[in-house]
C-alpha positions as YAML, in Angstrom:
chain: A
units: angstrom
residues:
- id: 1
  name: UNK
  ca: [0.00, -0.01, 0.06]
- id: 2
  name: UNK
  ca: [2.88, 2.32, 0.70]
- id: 3
  name: UNK
  ca: [4.23, 2.07, -2.79]
- id: 4
  name: UNK
  ca: [1.10, 3.45, -4.53]
- id: 5
  name: UNK
  ca: [0.91, 6.25, -1.91]
- id: 6
  name: UNK
  ca: [4.60, 7.16, -2.59]
- id: 7
  name: UNK
  ca: [3.99, 7.13, -6.40]
- id: 8
  name: UNK
  ca: [0.82, 9.26, -5.92]
- id: 9
  name: UNK
  ca: [2.74, 11.69, -3.69]
- id: 10
  name: UNK
  ca: [5.51, 11.91, -6.15]
- id: 11
  name: UNK
  ca: [3.10, 12.57, -9.01]
- id: 12
  name: UNK
  ca: [1.45, 15.41, -7.08]
- id: 13
  name: UNK
  ca: [4.86, 16.84, -6.28]
- id: 14
  name: UNK
  ca: [5.91, 16.75, -9.93]
- id: 15
  name: UNK
  ca: [2.55, 18.39, -10.94]
- id: 16
  name: UNK
  ca: [3.13, 21.15, -8.41]
- id: 17
  name: UNK
  ca: [6.67, 21.70, -9.62]
- id: 18
  name: UNK
  ca: [5.31, 21.90, -13.22]
- id: 19
  name: UNK
  ca: [2.64, 24.42, -12.21]
- id: 20
  name: UNK
  ca: [5.12, 26.66, -10.44]
- id: 21
  name: UNK
  ca: [7.65, 26.72, -13.24]
- id: 22
  name: UNK
  ca: [7.87, 30.24, -14.58]
- id: 23
  name: UNK
  ca: [6.04, 30.85, -17.85]
- id: 24
  name: UNK
  ca: [8.05, 30.77, -21.03]
- id: 25
  name: UNK
  ca: [9.15, 34.24, -22.15]
- id: 26
  name: UNK
  ca: [7.50, 36.03, -25.04]
- id: 27
  name: UNK
  ca: [10.15, 36.04, -27.78]
- id: 28
  name: UNK
  ca: [10.03, 39.30, -29.73]
- id: 29
  name: UNK
  ca: [12.44, 40.11, -32.56]
- id: 30
  name: UNK
  ca: [13.76, 43.53, -33.68]
- id: 31
  name: UNK
  ca: [14.79, 44.02, -37.26]
- id: 32
  name: UNK
  ca: [16.97, 47.11, -36.90]
- id: 33
  name: UNK
  ca: [19.57, 49.09, -38.74]
- id: 34
  name: UNK
  ca: [22.61, 48.69, -36.51]
- id: 35
  name: UNK
  ca: [25.09, 49.30, -39.25]
- id: 36
  name: UNK
  ca: [25.08, 50.94, -42.73]
- id: 37
  name: UNK
  ca: [23.42, 54.28, -43.62]
- id: 38
  name: UNK
  ca: [20.58, 53.70, -41.15]
- id: 39
  name: UNK
  ca: [22.82, 53.01, -38.08]
- id: 40
  name: UNK
  ca: [21.90, 56.16, -36.19]
- id: 41
  name: UNK
  ca: [18.18, 55.71, -36.71]
- id: 42
  name: UNK
  ca: [18.17, 51.99, -36.08]
- id: 43
  name: UNK
  ca: [20.37, 52.05, -33.03]
- id: 44
  name: UNK
  ca: [18.24, 54.68, -31.35]
- id: 45
  name: UNK
  ca: [14.98, 52.83, -32.18]
- id: 46
  name: UNK
  ca: [16.48, 49.62, -30.84]
- id: 47
  name: UNK
  ca: [17.54, 51.37, -27.58]
- id: 48
  name: UNK
  ca: [14.02, 52.67, -27.23]
- id: 49
  name: UNK
  ca: [12.59, 49.21, -27.61]
- id: 50
  name: UNK
  ca: [15.04, 47.80, -25.09]
- id: 51
  name: UNK
  ca: [14.25, 50.46, -22.55]
- id: 52
  name: UNK
  ca: [10.56, 49.84, -22.89]
- id: 53
  name: UNK
  ca: [10.99, 46.04, -22.48]
- id: 54
  name: UNK
  ca: [13.13, 46.54, -19.35]
- id: 55
  name: UNK
  ca: [10.34, 48.63, -17.90]
- id: 56
  name: UNK
  ca: [7.64, 46.12, -18.90]
- id: 57
  name: UNK
  ca: [9.65, 43.15, -17.47]
- id: 58
  name: UNK
  ca: [10.33, 45.07, -14.20]
- id: 59
  name: UNK
  ca: [6.57, 45.56, -13.81]
- id: 60
  name: UNK
  ca: [5.77, 41.82, -14.37]
- id: 61
  name: UNK
  ca: [6.02, 41.44, -18.14]
- id: 62
  name: UNK
  ca: [3.22, 40.76, -20.51]
- id: 63
  name: UNK
  ca: [0.29, 38.80, -19.08]
- id: 64
  name: UNK
  ca: [2.71, 37.46, -16.42]
- id: 65
  name: UNK
  ca: [5.34, 36.50, -18.92]
- id: 66
  name: UNK
  ca: [8.67, 38.29, -19.31]
- id: 67
  name: UNK
  ca: [9.76, 39.47, -22.76]
- id: 68
  name: UNK
  ca: [12.84, 37.97, -24.44]
- id: 69
  name: UNK
  ca: [14.17, 40.36, -27.11]
- id: 70
  name: UNK
  ca: [16.65, 39.71, -29.94]
- id: 71
  name: UNK
  ca: [17.89, 42.60, -32.09]
- id: 72
  name: UNK
  ca: [19.05, 41.57, -35.59]
- id: 73
  name: UNK
  ca: [21.08, 43.92, -37.76]
- id: 74
  name: UNK
  ca: [19.53, 44.50, -41.20]
- id: 75
  name: UNK
  ca: [22.68, 46.35, -42.17]
- id: 76
  name: UNK
  ca: [20.35, 49.00, -43.77]
- id: 77
  name: UNK
  ca: [19.93, 46.52, -46.64]
- id: 78
  name: UNK
  ca: [16.33, 45.60, -47.64]
- id: 79
  name: UNK
  ca: [17.37, 42.15, -48.88]
- id: 80
  name: UNK
  ca: [18.88, 41.33, -45.48]
- id: 81
  name: UNK
  ca: [15.81, 42.76, -43.78]
- id: 82
  name: UNK
  ca: [13.57, 40.43, -45.77]
- id: 83
  name: UNK
  ca: [15.65, 37.28, -44.91]
- id: 84
  name: UNK
  ca: [15.73, 38.22, -41.24]
- id: 85
  name: UNK
  ca: [11.92, 38.71, -41.31]
- id: 86
  name: UNK
  ca: [11.63, 35.13, -42.58]
- id: 87
  name: UNK
  ca: [13.97, 33.94, -39.81]
- id: 88
  name: UNK
  ca: [11.94, 35.76, -37.14]
- id: 89
  name: UNK
  ca: [8.80, 34.05, -38.50]
- id: 90
  name: UNK
  ca: [10.52, 30.60, -38.53]
- id: 91
  name: UNK
  ca: [11.47, 31.12, -34.83]
- id: 92
  name: UNK
  ca: [7.84, 31.82, -33.88]
- id: 93
  name: UNK
  ca: [8.06, 35.41, -33.00]
- id: 94
  name: UNK
  ca: [4.51, 36.70, -32.20]
- id: 95
  name: UNK
  ca: [5.58, 40.35, -32.91]
- id: 96
  name: UNK
  ca: [8.35, 41.96, -34.94]
- id: 97
  name: UNK
  ca: [9.68, 45.43, -34.18]
- id: 98
  name: UNK
  ca: [11.24, 47.47, -36.98]
- id: 99
  name: UNK
  ca: [12.82, 48.08, -39.39]
- id: 100
  name: UNK
  ca: [13.07, 51.90, -39.36]
- id: 101
  name: UNK
  ca: [14.04, 52.62, -43.05]
- id: 102
  name: UNK
  ca: [11.08, 52.62, -45.34]
- id: 103
  name: UNK
  ca: [12.86, 50.81, -48.10]
- id: 104
  name: UNK
  ca: [13.46, 47.77, -45.85]
- id: 105
  name: UNK
  ca: [9.99, 47.83, -44.45]
- id: 106
  name: UNK
  ca: [8.38, 47.72, -47.89]
- id: 107
  name: UNK
  ca: [10.28, 44.47, -48.53]
- id: 108
  name: UNK
  ca: [10.26, 42.84, -45.18]
- id: 109
  name: UNK
  ca: [6.63, 43.53, -44.30]
- id: 110
  name: UNK
  ca: [5.60, 41.15, -47.16]
- id: 111
  name: UNK
  ca: [7.10, 38.32, -45.13]
- id: 112
  name: UNK
  ca: [5.36, 39.25, -41.80]
- id: 113
  name: UNK
  ca: [2.08, 39.75, -43.66]
- id: 114
  name: UNK
  ca: [2.40, 36.28, -45.26]
- id: 115
  name: UNK
  ca: [2.83, 34.72, -41.76]
- id: 116
  name: UNK
  ca: [0.18, 36.95, -40.14]
- id: 117
  name: UNK
  ca: [2.66, 38.36, -37.69]
- id: 118
  name: UNK
  ca: [2.16, 41.96, -36.46]
- id: 119
  name: UNK
  ca: [4.96, 44.36, -37.36]
- id: 120
  name: UNK
  ca: [5.46, 47.63, -35.49]
- id: 121
  name: UNK
  ca: [7.65, 49.76, -37.69]
- id: 122
  name: UNK
  ca: [9.48, 53.02, -37.50]
- id: 123
  name: UNK
  ca: [9.20, 54.18, -41.10]
- id: 124
  name: UNK
  ca: [7.16, 57.04, -42.46]
- id: 125
  name: UNK
  ca: [6.76, 56.49, -46.16]
- id: 126
  name: UNK
  ca: [3.15, 56.81, -47.07]
- id: 127
  name: UNK
  ca: [3.22, 53.84, -49.24]
- id: 128
  name: UNK
  ca: [3.76, 51.45, -46.36]
- id: 129
  name: UNK
  ca: [0.14, 51.61, -45.12]
- id: 130
  name: UNK
  ca: [-1.39, 52.13, -48.54]
- id: 131
  name: UNK
  ca: [-0.99, 48.52, -49.59]
- id: 132
  name: UNK
  ca: [-3.77, 47.06, -47.45]
- id: 133
  name: UNK
  ca: [-1.40, 45.15, -45.12]
- id: 134
  name: UNK
  ca: [-3.43, 44.39, -42.01]
- id: 135
  name: UNK
  ca: [-0.24, 43.45, -40.03]
- id: 136
  name: UNK
  ca: [1.81, 46.62, -40.25]
- id: 137
  name: UNK
  ca: [1.47, 49.36, -37.61]
- id: 138
  name: UNK
  ca: [3.41, 52.69, -37.35]
- id: 139
  name: UNK
  ca: [5.03, 54.12, -34.30]
- id: 140
  name: UNK
  ca: [5.30, 57.48, -36.11]
- id: 141
  name: UNK
  ca: [3.21, 59.66, -38.31]
- id: 142
  name: UNK
  ca: [2.82, 58.76, -41.95]
- id: 143
  name: UNK
  ca: [4.06, 61.40, -44.45]
- id: 144
  name: UNK
  ca: [0.44, 61.82, -45.44]
- id: 145
  name: UNK
  ca: [-0.33, 63.17, -41.91]
- id: 146
  name: UNK
  ca: [2.79, 65.09, -41.46]
- id: 147
  name: UNK
  ca: [3.14, 67.07, -44.66]
- id: 148
  name: UNK
  ca: [-0.13, 69.03, -44.45]
- id: 149
  name: UNK
  ca: [1.15, 70.38, -41.05]
- id: 150
  name: UNK
  ca: [4.55, 71.33, -42.72]
- id: 151
  name: UNK
  ca: [2.87, 73.20, -45.54]
- id: 152
  name: UNK
  ca: [0.41, 74.86, -43.23]
- id: 153
  name: UNK
  ca: [3.44, 76.32, -41.33]
- id: 154
  name: UNK
  ca: [5.09, 77.37, -44.62]
- id: 155
  name: UNK
  ca: [1.98, 79.18, -45.84]
- id: 156
  name: UNK
  ca: [0.72, 80.72, -42.52]
- id: 157
  name: UNK
  ca: [3.87, 81.40, -40.50]
- id: 158
  name: UNK
  ca: [6.63, 81.73, -43.10]
- id: 159
  name: UNK
  ca: [4.18, 83.18, -45.56]
- id: 160
  name: UNK
  ca: [6.25, 81.71, -48.44]
- id: 161
  name: UNK
  ca: [4.70, 81.70, -51.89]
- id: 162
  name: UNK
  ca: [7.40, 79.62, -53.42]
- id: 163
  name: UNK
  ca: [9.89, 76.90, -52.25]
- id: 164
  name: UNK
  ca: [12.85, 74.85, -53.33]
- id: 165
  name: UNK
  ca: [12.98, 71.21, -52.34]
- id: 166
  name: UNK
  ca: [16.06, 69.04, -51.60]
- id: 167
  name: UNK
  ca: [15.20, 65.46, -51.04]
- id: 168
  name: UNK
  ca: [16.97, 62.06, -50.82]
- id: 169
  name: UNK
  ca: [16.24, 59.70, -53.68]
- id: 170
  name: UNK
  ca: [15.06, 56.64, -51.70]
- id: 171
  name: UNK
  ca: [11.68, 55.32, -50.67]
- id: 172
  name: UNK
  ca: [11.56, 57.60, -47.62]
- id: 173
  name: UNK
  ca: [12.64, 60.72, -49.54]
- id: 174
  name: UNK
  ca: [10.56, 60.11, -52.61]
- id: 175
  name: UNK
  ca: [7.43, 59.45, -50.54]
- id: 176
  name: UNK
  ca: [7.92, 62.63, -48.55]
- id: 177
  name: UNK
  ca: [8.68, 64.65, -51.71]
- id: 178
  name: UNK
  ca: [5.52, 63.41, -53.37]
- id: 179
  name: UNK
  ca: [3.41, 64.21, -50.37]
- id: 180
  name: UNK
  ca: [4.78, 67.71, -49.88]
- id: 181
  name: UNK
  ca: [4.31, 68.43, -53.56]
- id: 182
  name: UNK
  ca: [0.71, 67.53, -53.37]
- id: 183
  name: UNK
  ca: [0.19, 69.76, -50.31]
- id: 184
  name: UNK
  ca: [2.16, 72.65, -51.76]
- id: 185
  name: UNK
  ca: [0.00, 72.50, -54.90]
- id: 186
  name: UNK
  ca: [-3.15, 72.50, -52.85]
- id: 187
  name: UNK
  ca: [-1.90, 75.56, -50.98]
- id: 188
  name: UNK
  ca: [-1.01, 77.37, -54.26]
- id: 189
  name: UNK
  ca: [2.71, 77.50, -53.31]
- id: 190
  name: UNK
  ca: [5.02, 77.25, -56.33]
- id: 191
  name: UNK
  ca: [7.94, 74.81, -56.36]
- id: 192
  name: UNK
  ca: [10.77, 76.62, -58.12]
- id: 193
  name: UNK
  ca: [13.44, 73.79, -57.67]
- id: 194
  name: UNK
  ca: [12.90, 70.15, -57.16]
- id: 195
  name: UNK
  ca: [16.31, 68.70, -56.41]
- id: 196
  name: UNK
  ca: [17.09, 64.96, -55.95]
- id: 197
  name: UNK
  ca: [20.10, 63.77, -53.99]
- id: 198
  name: UNK
  ca: [21.46, 60.26, -53.06]
- id: 199
  name: UNK
  ca: [21.64, 58.42, -49.81]
- id: 200
  name: UNK
  ca: [25.21, 58.69, -48.50]
- id: 201
  name: UNK
  ca: [25.94, 61.70, -50.66]
- id: 202
  name: UNK
  ca: [28.88, 63.79, -49.42]
- id: 203
  name: UNK
  ca: [28.88, 66.92, -51.50]
- id: 204
  name: UNK
  ca: [25.82, 69.14, -51.61]
- id: 205
  name: UNK
  ca: [27.30, 72.23, -53.08]
- id: 206
  name: UNK
  ca: [25.48, 71.84, -56.38]
- id: 207
  name: UNK
  ca: [22.12, 71.03, -54.85]
- id: 208
  name: UNK
  ca: [22.26, 74.04, -52.52]
- id: 209
  name: UNK
  ca: [23.44, 76.27, -55.35]
- id: 210
  name: UNK
  ca: [20.40, 75.27, -57.42]
- id: 211
  name: UNK
  ca: [18.08, 76.00, -54.54]
- id: 212
  name: UNK
  ca: [19.73, 79.33, -53.94]
- id: 213
  name: UNK
  ca: [19.58, 80.28, -57.58]
- id: 214
  name: UNK
  ca: [15.92, 79.37, -57.88]
- id: 215
  name: UNK
  ca: [15.02, 82.51, -55.88]
- id: 216
  name: UNK
  ca: [12.42, 80.55, -53.75]
- id: 217
  name: UNK
  ca: [11.10, 82.14, -50.62]
- id: 218
  name: UNK
  ca: [12.07, 79.05, -48.50]
- id: 219
  name: UNK
  ca: [13.93, 75.72, -48.68]
- id: 220
  name: UNK
  ca: [12.38, 72.47, -47.68]
- id: 221
  name: UNK
  ca: [14.92, 69.75, -46.86]
- id: 222
  name: UNK
  ca: [13.89, 66.06, -46.58]
- id: 223
  name: UNK
  ca: [16.72, 63.59, -46.18]
- id: 224
  name: UNK
  ca: [18.29, 61.16, -43.69]
- id: 225
  name: UNK
  ca: [20.29, 62.44, -40.63]
- id: 226
  name: UNK
  ca: [23.91, 62.55, -41.95]
- id: 227
  name: UNK
  ca: [22.84, 63.94, -45.28]
- id: 228
  name: UNK
  ca: [20.60, 66.62, -43.72]
- id: 229
  name: UNK
  ca: [23.56, 67.84, -41.63]
- id: 230
  name: UNK
  ca: [25.74, 68.08, -44.78]
- id: 231
  name: UNK
  ca: [22.99, 70.05, -46.50]
- id: 232
  name: UNK
  ca: [22.75, 72.54, -43.60]
- id: 233
  name: UNK
  ca: [26.55, 72.99, -43.51]
- id: 234
  name: UNK
  ca: [26.53, 73.74, -47.20]
- id: 235
  name: UNK
  ca: [23.59, 76.15, -46.80]
- id: 236
  name: UNK
  ca: [25.57, 78.09, -44.23]
- id: 237
  name: UNK
  ca: [28.78, 77.90, -46.31]
- id: 238
  name: UNK
  ca: [26.96, 79.43, -49.28]
- id: 239
  name: UNK
  ca: [25.33, 82.19, -47.26]
- id: 240
  name: UNK
  ca: [21.85, 81.08, -47.97]
- id: 241
  name: UNK
  ca: [19.57, 83.37, -45.97]
- id: 242
  name: UNK
  ca: [16.03, 82.14, -46.69]
- id: 243
  name: UNK
  ca: [14.05, 80.05, -44.16]
- id: 244
  name: UNK
  ca: [15.10, 76.37, -43.98]
- id: 245
  name: UNK
  ca: [12.13, 74.03, -43.12]
- id: 246
  name: UNK
  ca: [11.84, 70.40, -42.68]
- id: 247
  name: UNK
  ca: [10.28, 67.43, -41.00]
- id: 248
  name: UNK
  ca: [11.31, 65.29, -38.03]
- id: 249
  name: UNK
  ca: [14.73, 64.20, -39.32]
- id: 250
  name: UNK
  ca: [15.92, 67.74, -39.88]
- id: 251
  name: UNK
  ca: [15.61, 68.59, -36.19]
- id: 252
  name: UNK
  ca: [17.15, 65.38, -35.00]
- id: 253
  name: UNK
  ca: [19.92, 65.67, -32.34]
- id: 254
  name: UNK
  ca: [22.34, 63.87, -34.58]
- id: 255
  name: UNK
  ca: [21.75, 66.43, -37.27]
- id: 256
  name: UNK
  ca: [22.26, 69.29, -34.79]
- id: 257
  name: UNK
  ca: [25.44, 67.57, -33.51]
- id: 258
  name: UNK
  ca: [26.88, 67.15, -37.00]
- id: 259
  name: UNK
  ca: [25.79, 70.42, -38.42]
- id: 260
  name: UNK
  ca: [26.77, 72.60, -35.42]
- id: 261
  name: UNK
  ca: [25.92, 76.26, -35.74]
- id: 262
  name: UNK
  ca: [24.57, 75.63, -39.24]
- id: 263
  name: UNK
  ca: [21.49, 73.99, -37.70]
- id: 264
  name: UNK
  ca: [20.40, 77.19, -35.85]
- id: 265
  name: UNK
  ca: [17.31, 78.75, -37.21]
- id: 266
  name: UNK
  ca: [16.04, 75.56, -38.81]
- id: 267
  name: UNK
  ca: [12.27, 74.86, -38.17]
- id: 268
  name: UNK
  ca: [10.70, 71.46, -38.43]
- id: 269
  name: UNK
  ca: [7.43, 69.64, -37.71]
- id: 270
  name: UNK
  ca: [8.13, 66.73, -35.47]
- id: 271
  name: UNK
  ca: [5.82, 63.95, -34.42]
- id: 272
  name: UNK
  ca: [7.91, 62.97, -31.42]
- id: 273
  name: UNK
  ca: [10.52, 65.13, -29.48]
- id: 274
  name: UNK
  ca: [12.12, 64.52, -26.14]
- id: 275
  name: UNK
  ca: [11.91, 68.33, -25.67]
- id: 276
  name: UNK
  ca: [8.12, 68.20, -25.53]
- id: 277
  name: UNK
  ca: [6.65, 70.25, -22.68]
- id: 278
  name: UNK
  ca: [5.23, 67.08, -21.05]
- id: 279
  name: UNK
  ca: [6.33, 65.68, -17.64]
- id: 280
  name: UNK
  ca: [6.00, 62.04, -18.87]
- id: 281
  name: UNK
  ca: [8.20, 62.71, -21.83]
- id: 282
  name: UNK
  ca: [10.71, 64.49, -19.66]
- id: 283
  name: UNK
  ca: [10.88, 61.52, -17.30]
- id: 284
  name: UNK
  ca: [11.41, 59.16, -20.22]
- id: 285
  name: UNK
  ca: [14.14, 61.39, -21.67]
- id: 286
  name: UNK
  ca: [15.98, 61.27, -18.27]
- id: 287
  name: UNK
  ca: [15.69, 57.47, -18.05]
- id: 288
  name: UNK
  ca: [17.01, 57.17, -21.55]
- id: 289
  name: UNK
  ca: [19.95, 59.48, -20.95]
- id: 290
  name: UNK
  ca: [20.82, 57.64, -17.74]
- id: 291
  name: UNK
  ca: [20.76, 54.26, -19.55]
- id: 292
  name: UNK
  ca: [22.47, 55.09, -22.75]
- id: 293
  name: UNK
  ca: [24.48, 58.26, -21.98]
- id: 294
  name: UNK
  ca: [23.02, 60.01, -25.03]
- id: 295
  name: UNK
  ca: [19.98, 62.05, -25.58]
- id: 296
  name: UNK
  ca: [16.84, 60.32, -26.94]
- id: 297
  name: UNK
  ca: [15.66, 61.35, -30.34]
- id: 298
  name: UNK
  ca: [12.46, 60.69, -32.28]
- id: 299
  name: UNK
  ca: [13.66, 57.20, -33.39]
- id: 300
  name: UNK
  ca: [14.24, 56.22, -29.75]
- id: 301
  name: UNK
  ca: [10.73, 57.46, -28.96]
- id: 302
  name: UNK
  ca: [9.31, 55.47, -31.81]
- id: 303
  name: UNK
  ca: [10.82, 52.27, -30.50]
- id: 304
  name: UNK
  ca: [9.88, 52.99, -26.84]
- id: 305
  name: UNK
  ca: [6.24, 54.06, -27.52]
- id: 306
  name: UNK
  ca: [5.75, 51.29, -30.08]
- id: 307
  name: UNK
  ca: [6.78, 48.64, -27.60]
- id: 308
  name: UNK
  ca: [4.57, 50.06, -24.89]
- id: 309
  name: UNK
  ca: [1.68, 50.25, -27.34]
- id: 310
  name: UNK
  ca: [2.11, 46.57, -28.12]
- id: 311
  name: UNK
  ca: [2.09, 45.77, -24.49]
- id: 312
  name: UNK
  ca: [-1.27, 47.48, -24.18]
- id: 313
  name: UNK
  ca: [-2.77, 45.52, -26.99]
- id: 314
  name: UNK
  ca: [-1.61, 42.23, -25.54]
- id: 315
  name: UNK
  ca: [-3.21, 43.33, -22.31]
- id: 316
  name: UNK
  ca: [-6.40, 44.11, -24.12]
- id: 317
  name: UNK
  ca: [-6.73, 40.74, -25.82]
- id: 318
  name: UNK
  ca: [-5.56, 38.79, -22.82]
- id: 319
  name: UNK
  ca: [-3.32, 36.39, -24.75]
- id: 320
  name: UNK
  ca: [-0.32, 36.18, -26.97]
- id: 321
  name: UNK
  ca: [-2.11, 35.77, -30.29]
- id: 322
  name: UNK
  ca: [-0.73, 37.44, -33.41]
- id: 323
  name: UNK
  ca: [-4.03, 37.53, -35.37]
- id: 324
  name: UNK
  ca: [-6.07, 38.77, -32.36]
- id: 325
  name: UNK
  ca: [-3.37, 41.40, -31.78]
- id: 326
  name: UNK
  ca: [-3.69, 42.76, -35.34]
- id: 327
  name: UNK
  ca: [-7.45, 42.88, -35.10]
- id: 328
  name: UNK
  ca: [-7.33, 44.74, -31.77]
- id: 329
  name: UNK
  ca: [-4.72, 47.16, -32.88]
- id: 330
  name: UNK
  ca: [-6.96, 48.53, -35.71]
- id: 331
  name: UNK
  ca: [-9.03, 51.28, -34.26]
- id: 332
  name: UNK
  ca: [-7.39, 51.05, -30.85]
- id: 333
  name: UNK
  ca: [-7.22, 54.02, -28.58]
- id: 334
  name: UNK
  ca: [-4.43, 53.88, -25.95]
- id: 335
  name: UNK
  ca: [-4.52, 56.32, -22.99]
- id: 336
  name: UNK
  ca: [-1.19, 57.72, -21.73]
- id: 337
  name: UNK
  ca: [-2.84, 57.87, -18.25]
- id: 338
  name: UNK
  ca: [-3.31, 54.09, -18.26]
- id: 339
  name: UNK
  ca: [-0.19, 53.29, -20.20]
- id: 340
  name: UNK
  ca: [2.40, 55.99, -19.56]
- id: 341
  name: UNK
  ca: [4.87, 54.37, -21.87]
- id: 342
  name: UNK
  ca: [2.99, 55.50, -24.90]
- id: 343
  name: UNK
  ca: [3.85, 59.09, -23.70]
- id: 344
  name: UNK
  ca: [0.83, 60.64, -25.52]
- id: 345
  name: UNK
  ca: [-2.84, 59.49, -25.99]
- id: 346
  name: UNK
  ca: [-2.73, 57.63, -29.40]
- id: 347
  name: UNK
  ca: [-5.31, 56.34, -31.72]
- id: 348
  name: UNK
  ca: [-4.76, 53.80, -34.61]
- id: 349
  name: UNK
  ca: [-6.94, 53.69, -37.68]
- id: 350
  name: UNK
  ca: [-7.93, 50.79, -39.92]
- id: 351
  name: UNK
  ca: [-4.76, 51.06, -41.92]
- id: 352
  name: UNK
  ca: [-2.27, 50.94, -39.09]
- id: 353
  name: UNK
  ca: [-1.63, 54.73, -39.10]
- id: 354
  name: UNK
  ca: [-1.68, 56.74, -35.87]
- id: 355
  name: UNK
  ca: [-2.87, 60.12, -34.62]
- id: 356
  name: UNK
  ca: [-1.62, 62.04, -31.60]
- id: 357
  name: UNK
  ca: [-0.21, 65.36, -30.66]
- id: 358
  name: UNK
  ca: [2.77, 66.80, -32.69]
- id: 359
  name: UNK
  ca: [5.07, 69.86, -32.53]
- id: 360
  name: UNK
  ca: [6.77, 72.67, -34.46]
- id: 361
  name: UNK
  ca: [10.31, 73.07, -33.21]
- id: 362
  name: UNK
  ca: [13.05, 75.62, -33.92]
- id: 363
  name: UNK
  ca: [16.78, 75.06, -33.45]
- id: 364
  name: UNK
  ca: [18.11, 77.86, -31.14]
- id: 365
  name: UNK
  ca: [21.71, 77.78, -29.82]
- id: 366
  name: UNK
  ca: [22.07, 74.07, -30.79]
- id: 367
  name: UNK
  ca: [18.90, 72.98, -29.13]
- id: 368
  name: UNK
  ca: [15.43, 72.14, -30.40]
- id: 369
  name: UNK
  ca: [12.78, 74.38, -28.77]
- id: 370
  name: UNK
  ca: [9.05, 73.66, -29.11]
- id: 371
  name: UNK
  ca: [7.44, 76.78, -30.51]
- id: 372
  name: UNK
  ca: [3.98, 75.30, -31.11]
- id: 373
  name: UNK
  ca: [1.98, 72.24, -30.06]
- id: 374
  name: UNK
  ca: [-0.36, 70.84, -32.66]
- id: 375
  name: UNK
  ca: [-3.49, 68.85, -31.62]
- id: 376
  name: UNK
  ca: [-4.30, 65.49, -33.13]
- id: 377
  name: UNK
  ca: [-6.01, 65.85, -36.43]
- id: 378
  name: UNK
  ca: [-9.08, 64.18, -35.07]
- id: 379
  name: UNK
  ca: [-9.77, 66.94, -32.51]
...
């Protein structure tokens, strides 16, 4: 009789041990530009994701499960981004974060869509969410939402009746250029010079000279961080004295660092800025600075808020389920009061685009200063 009792007791003990075993972690993959032309943007985005995950795990994780995060370097190469997306799917990732560069996203998101895996991305090209992909979600404004605000500033504050455009000839740059052209035309603002430049370009003397010679009332610059800084230095070198206006990238801290005094006076619309007059944002900026010994930028904020938004959706559906996640993310409203990590109240639409506050900033003495806060478009 004792033998069966011992066996039963052993079985109960094993069952108890099995029940008490910590839940398996949720394995999330980041496809990020840690090298190549997108290294600045990708590294900061990745740092933001990691900071968010550290906070989420410290608070108990997602549905009681810790997050395990692996960051894979796309090398700023769309082909590599695609192959890494396939690898993430094969490893069973229920969520993919990144890439940041639009060209890579347009390729890699086909793989996450095929596998029905949600993909929270950092890119802004309008084309990303115009293809009916139900599994791609932004952590930043689309160009279609940002450019009307830029043009409104050019028309109402600068009072320019003509502009010159310098843009980078990649998916990001061409998408922004197309959107700003559309909005400028609607505002009856003439484009006197439409100047294409290349990713990684070093010499912008010809591009700036063309803009200067056009006689336009203002210059709109839309390029990646390093190239934007080179444009601004050339603008200063040639003595260009008209207003220089841009979007988020132009007011990036990396641009300010590289351009030095040449960045002063630049004005840009930004969807996210660590300089926002918001206590929650300021607290995030301090934590980021303490952790990485560098100031957060909009890319870091994309990764951070995107990961916290994902946590909110998993909480909402009550399970780690990719298809249910995607369905719940469409039309979702996430409150910054309930989920401070999203930093601002945010609402997603049926395409994966988002709406929230944004800002007009001006570079003064090497620092971005918020000069205007813009309400969400829906208000």
